[in-house]
Amino acid sequence: MSALTGLELRSTITAGGELRLELEEVTVPDPGPDEVVIQVEAAPINPSDLGLLIGPADLSTMHGSGTPDRPVITAEVPTKRLAAVAARLDQSLAVGNEGAGTVVAAGVNATHLLGKQVGAMGLAMYAEYCVVPASGCSVLPDGATAADGAAMFVNPLTALSMIETMRSEGHTAIVHTAAASTLGQMLLRVCLADGIDLVAIVRSPEQVALLREAGATHVLDSTAEDFDEALADAITTTGATIAFDAIGGGTLAGQILHAMEVGINRRGDGTYSRYGSDAKKQVYIYGGLDLGPTVLTRTFGMSWSCGGWLLMPFLAAAGPQVEQRLRQRVVDELTTLFASDYAHRITLTEALQPEVLAKYVRKQTGEKYLIVPPG
Amino acid sequence: MSALTGLELRSTITAGGELRLELEEVTVPDPGPDEVVIQVEAAPINPSDLGLLIGPADLSTMHGSGTPDRPVITAEVPTKRLAAVAARLDQSLAVGNEGAGTVVAAGVNATHLLGKQVGAMGLAMYAEYCVVPASGCSVLPDGATAADGAAMFVNPLTALSMIETMRSEGHTAIVHTAAASTLGQMLLRVCLADGIDLVAIVRSPEQVALLREAGATHVLDSTAEDFDEALADAITTTGATIAFDAIGGGTLAGQILHAMEVGINRRGDGTYSRYGSDAKKQVYIYGGLDLGPTVLTRTFGMSWSCGGWLLMPFLAAAGPQVEQRLRQRVVDELTTLFASDYAHRITLTEALQPEVLAKYVRKQTGEKYLIVPPG
């Protein structure tokens, strides 16, 4: 098995303020006893990948170079943004949180996976080969393709973990922002399947229509004039007291907490005092579509919390049994509830063409990209 | 025991936008089987009382009337502020969270308290008499006066509950804002006694001097130019990852979270990733000295939380055994760690003189007021 080599997409930000993306030919290490080597056949470009891929670079300065087989993209990173990425400076980092492919080599304890198509969260899957722990692989169900299994971790487990969090913290309905995202549509499908009320907040009438067509009952356009009133009404109807917010910046988190307080008081849940209702109101910020400050106008009593939420710490805290249960559900319903649609399939070399990169960094609804190695 | 009557201070905000403070002669109900009647001898004016007492009234419109024995204060409440107090409109509310006095009547199950001097959280203790559950009374230790026991609940239990919260959530040191307050000085004494590192944030050089004299090691003036750097240094030294913030509005909570992130990374606690450190950073807002928006510039990763914190919900969640342990400690150290100093003692009628009220609402450090009924 030695001497297997393959291309890997690498991202470097230099202390001098340059982002450099390139393909590197690497020797694939032999798998350890509990590891496998996956020949990657499909890896999605998720918003969570873009943070590592391009960092805080100014893409208006993007420049393509290299050769057709080994394209290189460079761009400037403004000096004042370097402090935020101090821990990664001058390191060549592999990219690609998740993907799917065929197991082409396996350690002694993982031979049962040889030749199987699996999905995995390999963290370096924008590559021809990726070494991962066998325990991190999910064997694809019969009939599923690598494209079907490429995104079976980040979005599906996030949607299911949001619901787990809701239940474990005693809430019964969810508010979700940027709800027309791939994740948002998936969360909607799971909520519909599981009978959980969802209040979906989007940012355009088109996105409202999209989610209504997908079966959503409570869809609100945060740019509408009557948004606050409509949000309070939807929260009153559903009793939602937990929100997952992908936006982060601005006043939205506080508006949601305020609408929850209105809803709780209208429903007569909780006990009113001059400190506000005693029912717990929670907003979890799990993304940063708006990197500006979170502005909370505290009109929602004292029983509230706003904080960060991430999938991996949640799963680590929930424990392996919960993670296994959620992963099994994803396998069981991979091509239904957890299906992902890709508008574009690109190779590793195409991913490093400036005009292609300029498109996939836009993260537009309905414009999802799948990387299909080899280069 | 029937026909016992006494004066009670009452606060009413009308739907028409008028605050009215007056003394009402009420008939004291007979105590239930598990209740006692306390003849109130001392009740402190805490910041937490003022919220109920004056609400959001505009005190520049304050007007005194009535008679010397039955003074009345009125003031306008701006219309736009009425929504925030909708739940209390047109109700005559008793005031005074805590106090101390002598048990003058007791139900059949509480006769052991008859004649005893007790402190209690009676919630209506700006009065000559107050009926409270026997279980809510703490008998004062030998030699302690009613003034010693008047404030044995809100501040002492808050200080101890902050430490309980710190421990139960896995933190080892505390950041406290508005730290020169009566509560802040008490928290400092407990932290010094218990060997807990405290980072005290105040708003003037005089308050820095005050706390240093009281033995504080880490005292920072948030108005100083090098505040952010000094805060990061103090948090690096102490490892504090939980803060209790009495201010609420502005950028301070976010500055503290940022300094915690810097401290964690400098200490090498937690694991760094592009999502920031994985060590949990918590700010609890327990007051509202600045009622403006809380502005969080999210430069502290994803493992953070900012939320409301109140004594009563904490104690309810902690359970009766914890509450009893904390109350016993207050009794044991009432005149040492938990001593309160009063600069002014006023009667119920004096409390309703506009020039007196104008002083005690200022909540100035070192200018604490004690109400000593009768009227």
XYZ file of C-alpha atoms in Angstrom:
750
model
C 0.000 0.000 0.000
C 2.986 2.343 0.276
C 3.766 4.934 -2.343
C 0.095 5.742 -3.004
C 0.112 9.423 -3.923
C -2.639 11.909 -4.645
C -3.567 15.546 -4.916
C -4.750 17.533 -1.926
C -6.149 21.040 -1.970
C -4.236 23.209 0.497
C -4.913 26.654 1.944
C -2.174 28.830 3.432
C -2.343 32.325 4.884
C 1.099 33.832 5.305
C 2.178 36.175 8.062
C 2.796 38.616 5.240
C -0.933 38.677 4.454
C -1.289 36.409 1.427
C -3.863 33.666 0.950
C -2.562 30.870 -1.262
C -4.694 27.984 -2.549
C -3.013 25.189 -4.477
C -2.985 21.463 -5.139
C -0.212 19.497 -3.532
C 0.860 16.005 -4.502
C 1.140 14.083 -1.248
C 2.112 10.562 -0.326
C -0.858 8.932 1.358
C 0.184 7.459 4.726
C -0.554 3.792 5.385
C -3.685 3.507 7.526
C -3.238 2.732 11.209
C -4.853 -0.422 12.666
C -8.211 1.349 13.119
C -8.021 3.557 10.014
C -9.002 3.362 6.379
C -7.954 5.173 3.213
C -10.864 6.567 1.227
C -10.537 7.347 -2.450
C -12.671 10.470 -2.425
C -15.371 10.604 -5.074
C -17.482 13.535 -3.888
C -17.089 16.329 -1.329
C -19.508 19.236 -0.903
C -18.551 22.876 -0.482
C -20.333 23.849 2.732
C -20.331 27.324 4.281
C -18.320 25.764 7.116
C -15.571 24.822 4.628
C -15.251 28.290 3.183
C -14.061 29.775 6.470
C -10.974 27.592 6.402
C -10.547 27.729 2.630
C -10.463 31.473 2.081
C -10.240 32.878 5.614
C -10.664 36.633 5.804
C -9.030 37.245 2.386
C -10.156 40.151 0.229
C -11.355 38.281 -2.845
C -11.459 41.433 -4.946
C -7.666 40.989 -5.049
C -7.916 37.349 -6.185
C -5.368 36.280 -8.807
C -5.016 32.992 -10.683
C -1.644 31.532 -11.661
C 0.084 28.162 -11.944
C -0.579 25.662 -14.719
C -3.799 24.049 -15.977
C -2.929 20.903 -13.973
C -1.692 22.785 -10.923
C -3.679 26.024 -10.684
C -2.890 28.459 -7.888
C -5.077 31.208 -6.475
C -3.659 34.026 -4.396
C -5.412 36.941 -2.693
C -4.540 39.584 -0.156
C -5.543 39.302 3.493
C -5.858 42.784 4.990
C -3.359 43.248 7.815
C -6.010 44.114 10.360
C -7.727 40.780 9.758
C -4.590 38.693 10.363
C -4.958 38.682 14.157
C -8.197 36.715 13.800
C -6.316 33.878 12.082
C -3.069 34.065 14.058
C -3.222 30.356 14.932
C -3.085 29.214 11.294
C -0.510 31.588 9.817
C 2.108 30.017 7.523
C 0.593 26.552 7.799
C -0.480 24.634 4.701
C -3.919 23.361 5.726
C -5.951 20.602 4.127
C -9.611 21.479 3.543
C -12.936 19.705 3.091
C -14.844 18.653 6.198
C -16.782 15.780 4.682
C -17.171 13.620 1.624
C -17.732 10.127 0.340
C -15.803 7.557 -1.641
C -14.525 3.999 -1.717
C -12.306 2.407 0.919
C -9.142 1.339 -0.927
C -6.997 0.397 2.051
C -7.749 -0.553 5.643
C -5.900 -1.249 8.888
C -6.057 -4.694 10.480
C -9.133 -3.827 12.548
C -11.012 -2.227 9.674
C -10.788 -4.751 6.842
C -14.594 -5.165 6.863
C -14.763 -1.762 5.176
C -12.456 -2.640 2.236
C -14.162 -1.925 -1.053
C -17.187 -0.339 0.628
C -18.561 3.060 -0.304
C -18.584 5.225 2.793
C -19.222 8.771 3.890
C -16.877 10.355 6.406
C -15.982 13.551 8.112
C -12.343 13.414 7.085
C -11.578 17.134 7.470
C -9.199 16.883 4.461
C -11.550 15.606 1.776
C -10.818 18.083 -1.013
C -8.302 15.475 -2.066
C -7.954 12.301 -4.053
C -7.347 10.244 -0.906
C -8.108 10.782 2.738
C -7.156 8.716 5.807
C -9.894 8.532 8.439
C -10.731 6.464 11.532
C -12.967 3.518 10.662
C -15.350 4.610 13.420
C -15.896 7.854 11.533
C -17.154 6.074 8.407
C -20.794 5.414 7.605
C -21.339 2.726 4.972
C -23.689 4.034 2.307
C -27.008 2.228 1.997
C -27.674 0.118 -1.098
C -28.360 2.216 -4.153
C -26.857 5.407 -2.733
C -24.133 7.128 -4.741
C -21.049 8.922 -3.484
C -22.846 12.197 -4.253
C -25.732 11.044 -2.047
C -23.329 10.323 0.787
C -20.959 13.245 0.365
C -22.848 15.519 2.771
C -24.194 13.009 5.242
C -22.490 14.547 8.260
C -22.408 18.311 8.630
C -25.926 19.315 7.627
C -27.852 16.175 8.648
C -26.146 15.899 12.034
C -26.534 19.627 12.598
C -30.275 19.482 11.904
C -30.713 16.436 14.147
C -28.485 17.911 16.857
C -30.523 21.102 16.903
C -33.579 18.976 17.616
C -31.665 16.999 20.253
C -30.629 20.276 21.873
C -34.206 21.525 21.776
C -35.452 18.399 23.544
C -32.643 18.092 26.066
C -33.094 21.713 27.174
C -36.843 21.364 27.561
C -38.115 23.281 24.541
C -40.795 22.029 22.144
C -40.496 24.153 18.991
C -37.677 25.852 17.106
C -36.983 29.214 15.496
C -34.425 29.027 12.670
C -32.832 31.880 10.729
C -31.347 31.828 7.233
C -33.886 29.040 7.008
C -33.803 28.657 3.214
C -30.251 27.293 3.366
C -29.572 23.649 2.530
C -29.437 23.030 6.264
C -32.632 25.008 6.779
C -34.545 22.994 4.207
C -33.264 19.796 5.768
C -34.281 20.941 9.247
C -37.724 21.741 7.854
C -38.074 18.233 6.416
C -37.056 16.624 9.702
C -39.400 18.874 11.700
C -42.270 18.041 9.350
C -41.483 14.329 9.649
C -41.209 14.488 13.434
C -44.146 16.809 14.086
C -42.026 19.634 15.509
C -43.216 23.194 14.995
C -40.643 25.324 13.189
C -40.630 29.098 12.766
C -38.491 29.730 9.676
C -37.009 33.200 9.204
C -35.692 34.107 5.755
C -34.659 37.300 4.015
C -36.740 37.542 0.844
C -40.227 36.835 -0.474
C -38.704 34.272 -2.868
C -37.320 32.319 0.056
C -40.703 32.479 1.771
C -42.267 30.926 -1.334
C -39.543 28.261 -1.507
C -40.132 27.106 2.065
C -43.910 27.284 1.804
C -43.714 25.013 -1.209
C -41.592 22.664 0.875
C -44.391 22.479 3.409
C -43.465 25.125 5.986
C -46.333 26.644 7.982
C -44.558 29.516 9.716
C -42.233 31.339 7.331
C -41.341 34.969 7.959
C -39.428 37.486 5.888
C -37.235 39.518 8.239
C -37.187 42.367 5.721
C -40.984 42.730 5.867
C -42.415 45.727 7.699
C -44.597 43.663 10.021
C -41.820 41.178 10.815
C -41.712 41.729 14.591
C -45.467 41.349 14.947
C -45.565 38.302 12.658
C -42.686 36.736 14.610
C -44.468 37.285 17.934
C -47.612 35.716 16.448
C -45.742 32.676 15.100
C -43.932 32.181 18.391
C -47.182 32.558 20.307
C -48.759 29.864 18.123
C -45.835 27.450 18.306
C -44.490 28.152 21.794
C -40.949 28.188 20.443
C -38.425 29.234 23.104
C -35.203 28.156 21.407
C -33.693 29.594 18.241
C -30.735 28.659 16.055
C -29.346 31.702 14.318
C -26.891 31.512 11.429
C -26.604 35.289 11.094
C -25.172 36.396 14.417
C -24.722 40.085 13.808
C -27.305 42.827 14.110
C -30.523 42.919 16.096
C -32.190 39.687 14.976
C -31.201 37.550 17.985
C -32.631 40.196 20.309
C -35.794 40.509 18.231
C -36.297 36.759 18.552
C -35.813 36.861 22.332
C -38.278 39.750 22.542
C -40.859 37.878 20.456
C -40.373 34.816 22.696
C -41.107 36.947 25.773
C -44.236 38.329 24.108
C -45.290 34.818 23.124
C -44.727 33.383 26.602
C -46.771 36.153 28.195
C -49.568 35.830 25.637
C -49.716 32.074 26.128
C -49.635 32.401 29.894
C -46.581 30.125 30.085
C -44.232 30.928 32.930
C -44.881 33.310 35.799
C -44.719 37.038 35.240
C -42.713 39.213 37.577
C -41.055 42.562 37.203
C -38.018 40.634 36.025
C -40.048 39.311 33.087
C -41.285 35.783 32.491
C -39.381 32.997 34.188
C -39.535 30.737 31.115
C -36.075 30.205 29.637
C -35.512 31.866 26.278
C -32.474 30.670 24.328
C -30.857 31.842 21.105
C -27.899 29.842 19.815
C -25.709 31.541 17.241
C -24.157 28.856 15.057
C -23.002 30.913 12.083
C -21.753 34.331 11.155
C -23.425 35.467 7.952
C -23.265 38.926 9.553
C -19.922 39.320 11.319
C -20.998 42.626 12.889
C -21.830 42.963 16.584
C -24.782 41.137 18.112
C -26.996 43.912 19.480
C -29.384 42.784 22.216
C -31.974 45.284 23.391
C -32.912 43.589 26.638
C -36.697 43.820 26.603
C -37.166 40.163 27.463
C -36.741 39.878 31.209
C -33.861 38.087 32.902
C -34.489 34.475 31.901
C -32.626 34.459 28.618
C -29.393 33.285 27.098
C -27.606 33.965 23.858
C -24.533 31.960 23.017
C -22.497 30.069 20.489
C -23.419 26.583 19.337
C -21.366 24.170 17.277
C -22.034 20.635 16.124
C -18.795 19.029 17.283
C -18.864 20.234 20.911
C -22.545 19.267 21.047
C -21.806 15.717 19.858
C -18.821 15.430 22.190
C -21.004 16.440 25.150
C -23.916 14.245 24.060
C -21.718 11.171 23.914
C -21.107 8.326 21.442
C -24.504 6.661 21.883
C -26.378 9.786 20.839
C -23.990 10.367 17.939
C -24.424 6.782 16.761
C -28.213 7.078 16.922
C -28.174 10.272 14.875
C -25.739 8.854 12.306
C -27.857 5.744 11.900
C -30.919 7.862 11.215
C -29.003 9.719 8.504
C -28.051 6.417 6.852
C -31.637 5.160 7.091
C -33.112 8.244 5.445
C -30.141 9.345 3.353
C -31.896 9.756 0.026
C -35.150 11.151 1.454
C -34.992 13.522 4.458
C -31.263 14.033 4.131
C -30.900 14.321 0.367
C -28.694 17.142 -0.930
C -29.024 18.645 -4.400
C -26.007 19.953 -6.248
C -26.330 22.497 -9.009
C -22.664 22.188 -9.983
C -20.014 19.487 -9.964
C -16.412 20.605 -10.263
C -13.013 18.914 -10.157
C -10.226 19.888 -7.771
C -8.526 21.911 -10.504
C -11.762 23.654 -11.409
C -12.201 24.574 -7.735
C -8.999 26.613 -8.047
C -10.094 28.690 -11.023
C -10.820 32.243 -9.923
C -14.089 32.552 -11.873
C -15.372 29.294 -10.363
C -14.301 30.178 -6.829
C -15.966 33.574 -7.174
C -19.239 31.737 -7.755
C -19.157 29.129 -5.029
C -18.118 31.549 -2.294
C -21.450 33.346 -2.803
C -23.243 30.517 -0.965
C -26.420 31.224 -2.901
C -29.567 29.281 -2.115
C -29.982 26.483 -4.656
C -26.441 26.871 -6.018
C -24.606 24.182 -4.108
C -21.240 22.882 -5.394
C -19.875 19.354 -5.206
C -16.197 18.660 -5.708
C -15.613 15.425 -7.612
C -11.933 14.485 -7.557
C -9.591 13.622 -9.134
C -8.012 16.870 -10.123
C -54.443 38.633 67.090
C -57.080 40.171 64.832
C -57.342 43.879 64.258
C -53.572 44.413 64.245
C -53.070 47.276 61.819
C -50.009 48.968 60.439
C -48.614 51.179 57.721
C -47.385 49.759 54.443
C -45.545 51.622 51.730
C -47.315 51.119 48.397
C -46.292 51.849 44.813
C -48.820 52.208 42.006
C -48.300 53.016 38.341
C -51.550 53.970 36.640
C -52.486 53.216 33.061
C -52.639 56.983 32.706
C -48.900 57.200 33.365
C -48.644 58.303 36.991
C -46.408 56.801 39.649
C -47.913 57.142 43.116
C -46.082 56.274 46.347
C -47.989 56.417 49.619
C -48.440 54.819 53.025
C -51.527 52.700 53.472
C -52.979 51.616 56.800
C -53.668 47.913 56.400
C -55.119 45.244 58.653
C -52.468 42.595 59.203
C -53.879 39.140 58.352
C -53.645 36.418 60.969
C -50.696 34.155 60.186
C -51.459 30.761 58.624
C -50.313 27.580 60.426
C -46.817 27.853 58.953
C -46.544 31.649 58.979
C -45.383 34.370 61.324
C -46.026 38.105 61.653
C -42.852 40.156 61.883
C -42.876 43.638 63.388
C -40.379 45.153 60.987
C -37.538 47.061 62.621
C -35.149 47.529 59.699
C -35.347 47.111 55.915
C -32.604 48.144 53.477
C -33.140 50.021 50.226
C -31.435 47.780 47.692
C -31.097 48.512 43.980
C -33.436 45.562 43.442
C -36.137 47.356 45.467
C -35.949 50.561 43.478
C -37.118 48.887 40.276
C -40.444 48.057 41.870
C -40.626 51.253 43.934
C -40.224 53.852 41.213
C -40.472 51.817 38.001
C -39.587 53.779 34.886
C -40.927 57.077 36.279
C -39.332 60.367 35.255
C -38.204 61.637 38.656
C -37.585 65.137 37.346
C -41.396 65.429 37.504
C -41.529 64.216 41.130
C -44.043 66.033 43.343
C -44.691 65.702 47.066
C -48.158 66.060 48.591
C -50.289 64.558 51.373
C -49.773 65.296 55.058
C -46.699 65.000 57.318
C -48.065 61.679 58.631
C -49.225 60.429 55.248
C -46.885 61.863 52.637
C -47.517 61.089 48.969
C -45.081 61.241 46.065
C -46.250 61.359 42.474
C -44.256 61.443 39.244
C -44.962 61.024 35.572
C -44.195 57.782 33.724
C -43.525 58.540 30.049
C -46.123 56.820 27.863
C -43.523 54.942 25.852
C -42.211 53.330 29.016
C -45.602 51.994 30.148
C -45.470 48.876 27.962
C -42.470 47.644 29.970
C -44.596 47.633 33.155
C -47.901 46.504 31.626
C -48.269 43.659 34.108
C -48.328 45.963 37.156
C -50.498 48.828 35.924
C -53.153 50.108 38.355
C -52.088 47.706 41.115
C -51.091 48.975 44.540
C -47.901 47.000 45.202
C -46.145 46.469 48.519
C -42.374 47.009 48.392
C -39.291 45.963 50.325
C -37.715 42.620 49.481
C -36.063 41.971 52.807
C -35.763 43.152 56.383
C -35.574 42.123 60.002
C -37.672 42.483 63.107
C -39.388 40.639 65.929
C -41.921 37.846 65.518
C -45.086 39.101 67.251
C -47.499 36.388 66.119
C -47.065 32.857 64.826
C -49.177 30.052 63.377
C -49.521 26.755 65.239
C -46.500 25.219 63.534
C -44.262 28.250 64.062
C -44.646 29.125 67.717
C -40.941 28.401 68.305
C -40.243 31.716 66.563
C -42.453 33.853 68.824
C -40.494 36.739 70.297
C -37.401 35.933 68.248
C -35.577 38.486 66.156
C -35.470 37.223 62.575
C -34.458 38.294 59.129
C -36.730 37.441 56.223
C -37.315 38.006 52.568
C -40.872 39.171 53.036
C -41.183 41.102 49.771
C -43.402 43.680 51.552
C -41.091 44.839 54.307
C -41.340 48.601 53.884
C -44.095 48.270 56.438
C -44.716 48.082 60.146
C -45.752 44.433 59.916
C -45.159 41.692 57.412
C -46.524 38.136 57.219
C -43.976 35.576 56.014
C -43.589 31.778 55.933
C -41.696 30.527 58.963
C -39.361 28.639 56.643
C -38.302 31.978 55.160
C -37.100 33.330 58.519
C -33.525 33.176 59.764
C -33.169 33.685 63.510
C -30.513 36.319 64.166
C -27.442 35.134 66.041
C -26.850 36.352 69.592
C -25.751 39.959 69.729
C -26.916 40.822 66.228
C -29.301 43.753 65.818
C -32.206 44.123 63.412
C -29.976 46.426 61.357
C -27.385 43.633 61.199
C -30.022 41.192 59.968
C -31.985 43.508 57.680
C -29.964 42.658 54.568
C -29.083 39.041 55.244
C -30.757 37.690 52.124
C -30.395 39.583 48.854
C -26.726 40.553 48.890
C -25.262 37.688 50.948
C -27.195 34.993 49.084
C -26.390 36.645 45.758
C -22.665 36.667 46.541
C -22.730 33.054 47.711
C -24.922 31.972 44.785
C -22.515 33.532 42.304
C -19.793 31.366 43.802
C -22.088 28.315 43.736
C -22.818 29.024 40.069
C -19.115 29.390 39.348
C -18.384 26.020 40.923
C -21.351 24.134 39.517
C -20.528 25.260 35.985
C -16.874 24.301 36.265
C -15.195 27.686 36.570
C -12.554 28.585 39.150
C -12.395 32.380 39.258
C -14.872 35.242 38.810
C -15.050 38.554 36.995
C -17.432 41.042 38.636
C -18.545 44.454 37.362
C -19.799 47.430 39.358
C -17.614 45.692 41.893
C -17.516 48.547 44.413
C -21.204 48.066 45.213
C -22.280 46.737 48.600
C -22.718 43.381 46.914
C -19.343 43.720 45.204
C -17.533 44.406 48.465
C -19.292 41.456 50.058
C -18.351 39.178 47.156
C -14.752 40.349 47.550
C -14.763 39.458 51.262
C -16.165 35.985 50.561
C -13.692 35.389 47.729
C -10.799 36.467 49.972
C -12.045 34.185 52.753
C -12.531 31.242 50.389
C -9.367 31.698 48.303
C -11.218 32.416 45.056
C -9.568 34.737 42.552
C -11.755 37.741 41.721
C -11.279 40.254 38.906
C -13.131 43.366 40.071
C -14.148 45.934 37.447
C -15.123 49.404 38.641
C -15.637 52.771 37.014
C -13.346 55.224 38.802
C -9.898 55.463 40.383
C -11.590 56.110 43.759
C -13.384 52.778 43.536
C -10.102 51.080 42.625
C -8.567 52.521 45.795
C -11.583 51.446 47.876
C -11.359 47.822 46.758
C -7.579 47.681 47.005
C -7.861 48.829 50.585
C -10.389 46.046 51.146
C -7.785 43.544 49.980
C -8.552 43.096 46.280
C -5.633 42.017 44.068
C -7.156 42.467 40.611
C -9.077 45.743 40.392
C -9.555 47.429 37.020
C -11.014 50.789 36.076
C -13.072 50.321 32.919
C -12.619 53.997 32.094
C -8.818 53.626 31.955
C -7.155 53.692 28.550
C -5.395 50.364 28.998
C -8.490 48.631 30.359
C -8.770 45.906 27.699
C -5.124 44.943 28.045
C -5.262 45.022 31.850
C -8.419 42.908 31.788
C -6.790 40.320 29.520
C -3.785 40.235 31.859
C -5.922 39.795 34.983
C -7.984 37.067 33.340
C -4.829 35.339 32.121
C -3.482 35.377 35.678
C -6.669 34.191 37.340
C -8.124 31.941 34.642
C -11.563 33.478 35.174
C -14.077 32.226 32.610
C -17.312 33.379 34.270
C -18.431 36.951 34.867
C -21.338 38.546 36.712
C -22.238 41.866 35.178
C -24.517 44.395 36.865
C -24.320 46.876 34.000
C -25.797 44.993 31.064
C -25.762 47.676 28.415
C -22.876 48.683 26.178
C -19.811 46.743 25.143
C -18.491 45.586 28.521
C -19.905 42.042 28.434
C -18.320 41.513 25.022
C -15.021 42.997 26.183
C -14.986 40.517 29.049
C -15.692 37.565 26.726
C -12.911 38.749 24.428
C -10.464 39.051 27.324
C -11.446 35.536 28.455
C -10.660 34.190 24.978
C -7.286 35.941 25.042
C -6.619 34.587 28.521
C -7.547 31.017 27.606
C -5.282 31.073 24.562
C -2.406 32.639 26.509
C -2.743 30.054 29.267
C -3.013 27.204 26.788
C -6.330 26.126 28.323
C -8.732 24.564 25.851
C -7.980 23.515 22.306
C -7.633 26.122 19.590
C -9.494 25.722 16.338
C -10.696 28.149 13.734
C -13.885 28.395 15.800
C -11.848 29.760 18.718
C -11.033 28.067 21.998
C -13.375 25.323 23.149
C -13.293 26.487 26.777
C -16.699 27.780 27.844
C -16.846 31.535 28.427
C -19.884 32.780 30.357
C -21.142 36.273 31.194
C -24.243 36.523 33.378
C -26.039 39.856 33.371
C -27.771 40.260 36.726
C -28.488 43.988 36.737
C -29.251 46.852 34.426
C -27.250 49.897 35.491
C -27.085 50.636 31.750
C -30.449 49.823 30.188
C -29.073 50.333 26.663
C -28.448 47.442 24.277
C -25.845 44.786 25.049
C -23.390 44.992 22.144
C -21.332 41.846 21.613
C -18.533 42.020 19.060
C -18.016 38.293 18.590
C -14.230 38.003 18.669
C -14.270 35.146 21.149
C -14.969 32.004 19.158
C -18.137 29.952 19.441
C -17.882 28.613 22.976
C -19.542 31.477 24.797
C -22.782 32.424 26.427
C -24.273 35.665 27.656
C -27.521 35.559 29.578
C -29.616 36.781 32.457
C -29.039 35.583 36.010
C -31.241 36.107 39.029
C -30.933 34.916 42.615
C -34.411 33.434 43.007
C -34.412 31.189 39.915
C -30.904 30.081 40.849
C -31.985 29.085 44.364
C -35.119 27.382 43.040
C -33.012 25.319 40.625
C -30.319 24.591 43.233
C -32.866 23.187 45.660
C -33.658 23.610 49.369
C -30.523 21.899 50.670
C -28.232 24.319 48.876
C -30.360 27.284 49.945
C -30.290 26.128 53.574
C -26.514 25.711 53.490
C -26.041 29.209 52.096
C -28.473 30.756 54.587
C -26.726 29.049 57.473
C -23.400 30.458 56.358
C -24.906 33.948 56.319
C -26.163 33.497 59.899
C -22.783 32.157 61.005
C -20.851 35.094 59.571
C -23.537 37.768 59.693
C -21.542 40.487 61.429
C -18.246 39.751 59.685
C -18.275 38.699 56.009
C -21.884 39.699 55.538
C -21.988 42.958 57.476
C -23.752 45.886 55.815
C -23.044 49.515 56.641
C -25.764 52.128 56.470
C -24.984 55.792 56.038
C -28.597 56.827 56.597
C -31.563 55.572 58.601
C -34.973 56.876 57.633
C -38.550 56.233 58.697
C -41.335 55.185 56.324
C -42.617 58.769 56.178
C -39.126 60.122 55.508
C -38.795 57.631 52.660
C -41.678 59.423 50.968
C -40.179 62.906 51.113
C -39.078 63.958 47.629
C -35.691 65.321 48.738
C -34.913 62.080 50.582
C -36.065 59.856 47.736
C -33.979 61.887 45.295
C -30.927 60.913 47.351
C -31.494 57.202 47.860
C -32.377 56.513 44.227
C -28.828 57.568 43.308
C -27.495 54.253 44.645
C -24.151 55.851 45.426
C -21.321 53.719 46.737
C -21.109 54.114 50.524
C -24.486 55.861 50.763
C -26.761 52.984 51.694
C -30.177 53.675 53.267
C -31.986 51.665 55.923
C -35.693 52.098 56.536
C -36.549 51.857 60.216
C -40.313 51.696 60.686
C -42.647 52.755 62.151
C -43.764 55.637 60.017
